[in-house]
Amino acid sequence: MDILSHGLWGGIAFGRKSRRSFWLAFAIGLAPDVLSFGILWTAVILGLADPPDFSHGTPPESTIPPYVHHLYDVTHSFLVFLFVFLLIWFATKRPRWEIAAWGLHVLVDVPTHSHAFFATPVLWPLVGWKFDGWQWMTPAILVPNYLLLALLYAWFLSRSVRTVPGRPD
């Protein structure tokens, strides 16, 4: 799935209790992609790496630097997410639900990534299995995704406006 959608899904699912909570869940929803591909794109912008060639569609994964693959494995593992989520819960004595936006990112990526380009290593490092899903950039995935996000945000924002303190009904 595209990075913006991950942030929006994280925000609507786990950041509805306050503005701060929303932006934290939004950022955490982006984090798995930012911490893998974002580092590559930063290196490209700084002139430290060559950009992958998307001119003929999805580039071969072999043209992506090895560090991106390793970071992708770490940030896109549901087991790594679960370990970190439980560790933070244990350390703070309460669940930090905004962090669950990371887990949602991973779970959404499982069916929306194919073996053609960065299938999701959901059980890494224990198992190397990856589901051969559908490419998120196809209209069959993109259109329903954006439509559902638009409907959910319209519903949420309409509810928020109706429940503003001091606003007459």
Coordinates of C-alpha atoms in Angstrom, one line a residue:
M1 CA 0.0 0.0 0.0
D2 CA 1.2 3.5 -0.5
I3 CA 2.8 5.3 2.4
L4 CA 0.2 8.1 2.7
S5 CA -2.6 5.5 3.1
H6 CA -0.6 3.7 5.8
G7 CA -0.5 6.9 7.8
L8 CA -4.2 7.6 7.2
W9 CA -5.2 4.1 8.2
G10 CA -3.0 4.3 11.3
G11 CA -4.5 7.7 12.3
I12 CA -8.2 6.7 11.9
A13 CA -7.7 3.3 13.5
F14 CA -5.5 4.2 16.5
G15 CA -5.4 7.9 16.8
R16 CA -8.9 9.1 17.4
K17 CA -8.7 10.1 21.0
S18 CA -6.8 13.4 20.5
R19 CA -4.9 15.4 17.9
R20 CA -1.6 14.3 19.4
S21 CA -2.7 10.7 19.3
F22 CA -3.8 11.0 15.7
W23 CA -0.4 12.5 14.5
L24 CA 1.5 9.9 16.5
A25 CA -0.5 7.0 15.0
F26 CA -0.2 8.6 11.6
A27 CA 3.6 8.9 11.9
I28 CA 3.9 5.3 13.3
G29 CA 1.8 4.1 10.3
L30 CA 4.4 5.7 8.0
A31 CA 7.4 4.5 9.9
P32 CA 8.0 1.0 8.4
D33 CA 8.3 2.5 4.9
V34 CA 10.2 5.6 6.0
L35 CA 12.7 3.5 8.0
S36 CA 13.5 1.3 5.0
F37 CA 12.8 3.1 1.7
G38 CA 13.0 6.6 3.2
I39 CA 16.6 6.1 4.0
L40 CA 17.3 5.1 0.4
W41 CA 15.4 8.1 -1.0
T42 CA 17.3 10.4 1.4
A43 CA 20.6 9.0 0.1
V44 CA 19.4 9.6 -3.4
I45 CA 18.5 13.2 -2.7
L46 CA 21.8 13.8 -1.0
G47 CA 23.6 12.3 -4.0
L48 CA 24.9 9.3 -2.0
A49 CA 23.0 6.6 -4.0
D50 CA 21.5 6.1 -7.4
P51 CA 17.7 6.0 -7.6
P52 CA 16.0 2.7 -8.6
D53 CA 14.9 2.7 -12.2
F54 CA 11.0 2.7 -12.2
S55 CA 10.9 3.8 -15.9
H56 CA 9.8 0.3 -17.1
G57 CA 7.6 -0.5 -14.1
T58 CA 8.8 -2.2 -10.9
P59 CA 12.6 -2.5 -10.9
P60 CA 14.2 -5.9 -10.1
E61 CA 14.7 -6.2 -6.3
S62 CA 18.3 -6.9 -7.0
T63 CA 18.8 -3.3 -8.0
I64 CA 17.7 -2.1 -4.5
P65 CA 20.6 -1.9 -2.0
P66 CA 20.9 -4.8 0.5
Y67 CA 20.4 -2.5 3.5
V68 CA 16.9 -1.6 2.3
H69 CA 16.0 -5.3 2.2
H70 CA 17.3 -5.8 5.7
L71 CA 15.5 -2.8 7.1
Y72 CA 12.3 -3.8 5.2
D73 CA 12.5 -7.3 6.9
V74 CA 12.8 -5.7 10.3
T75 CA 10.2 -3.0 9.9
H76 CA 7.7 -5.2 8.1
S77 CA 7.7 -8.2 10.5
F78 CA 4.6 -8.6 12.6
L79 CA 6.7 -10.5 15.1
V80 CA 9.1 -7.6 15.5
F81 CA 6.2 -5.2 15.9
L82 CA 4.5 -7.5 18.5
F83 CA 7.8 -7.8 20.5
V84 CA 8.2 -4.0 20.5
F85 CA 4.5 -3.4 21.3
L86 CA 4.6 -5.8 24.2
L87 CA 7.9 -4.5 25.5
I88 CA 6.6 -0.9 25.5
W89 CA 3.4 -2.1 27.2
F90 CA 5.4 -3.9 29.9
A91 CA 7.7 -0.9 30.4
T92 CA 4.9 1.7 30.6
K93 CA 2.4 -0.5 32.4
R94 CA -0.2 0.2 29.7
P95 CA -0.7 -0.4 26.0
R96 CA 0.3 2.5 23.7
W97 CA -2.4 1.9 21.0
E98 CA -0.9 4.4 18.6
I99 CA 2.0 1.9 18.1
A100 CA -0.5 -0.6 16.8
A101 CA -0.5 1.5 13.6
W102 CA 2.8 -0.3 12.8
G103 CA 1.1 -3.7 13.1
L104 CA -1.7 -2.5 10.9
H105 CA 0.8 -1.3 8.3
V106 CA 2.3 -4.8 8.3
L107 CA -1.0 -6.6 8.1
V108 CA -2.3 -4.4 5.3
D109 CA 1.0 -4.9 3.3
V110 CA 0.6 -8.7 3.4
P111 CA -2.1 -9.0 0.8
T112 CA -1.1 -5.8 -1.1
H113 CA 2.4 -6.7 -1.9
S114 CA 3.4 -9.5 -4.3
H115 CA 6.5 -11.5 -4.9
A116 CA 7.2 -9.1 -7.8
F117 CA 8.3 -6.4 -5.4
F118 CA 8.9 -6.6 -1.7
A119 CA 6.4 -9.2 -0.5
T120 CA 5.9 -8.7 3.3
P121 CA 8.1 -10.9 5.6
V122 CA 5.3 -11.1 8.2
L123 CA 6.9 -13.8 10.3
W124 CA 10.6 -12.7 10.0
P125 CA 13.0 -13.7 11.5
L126 CA 11.4 -17.1 12.4
V127 CA 10.0 -17.9 9.0
G128 CA 11.0 -16.6 5.6
W129 CA 7.5 -17.2 4.1
K130 CA 5.9 -14.3 2.2
F131 CA 2.4 -14.2 0.8
D132 CA 2.2 -13.5 -2.9
G133 CA -0.5 -10.8 -2.8
W134 CA -1.7 -8.2 -5.3
Q135 CA 0.2 -5.1 -6.3
W136 CA -1.2 -2.2 -4.2
M137 CA -0.8 0.2 -7.2
T138 CA -3.5 -1.6 -9.3
P139 CA -6.9 0.2 -9.5
A140 CA -8.6 -2.8 -8.0
I141 CA -6.7 -2.0 -4.7
L142 CA -6.1 1.7 -5.0
V143 CA -9.7 2.8 -5.7
P144 CA -11.4 0.9 -2.9
N145 CA -8.6 1.9 -0.5
Y146 CA -9.0 5.6 -1.2
L147 CA -12.8 5.4 -1.3
L148 CA -13.0 3.6 2.1
L149 CA -10.5 6.1 3.6
A150 CA -12.6 9.0 2.3
L151 CA -15.8 7.5 3.7
L152 CA -14.2 6.8 7.1
Y153 CA -12.7 10.3 7.4
A154 CA -15.9 11.9 6.3
W155 CA -17.8 10.0 9.0
F156 CA -15.1 10.7 11.6
L157 CA -14.9 14.4 10.8
S158 CA -18.7 14.8 10.7
R159 CA -18.9 13.1 14.2
S160 CA -16.1 15.4 15.5
V161 CA -17.9 18.5 14.3
R162 CA -21.2 17.5 16.0
T163 CA -19.5 16.8 19.3
V164 CA -17.4 20.0 19.6
P165 CA -17.9 21.3 23.2
G166 CA -19.9 24.5 23.4
R167 CA -21.3 24.2 19.9
P168 CA -25.1 24.3 19.8
D169 CA -26.7 21.3 18.1

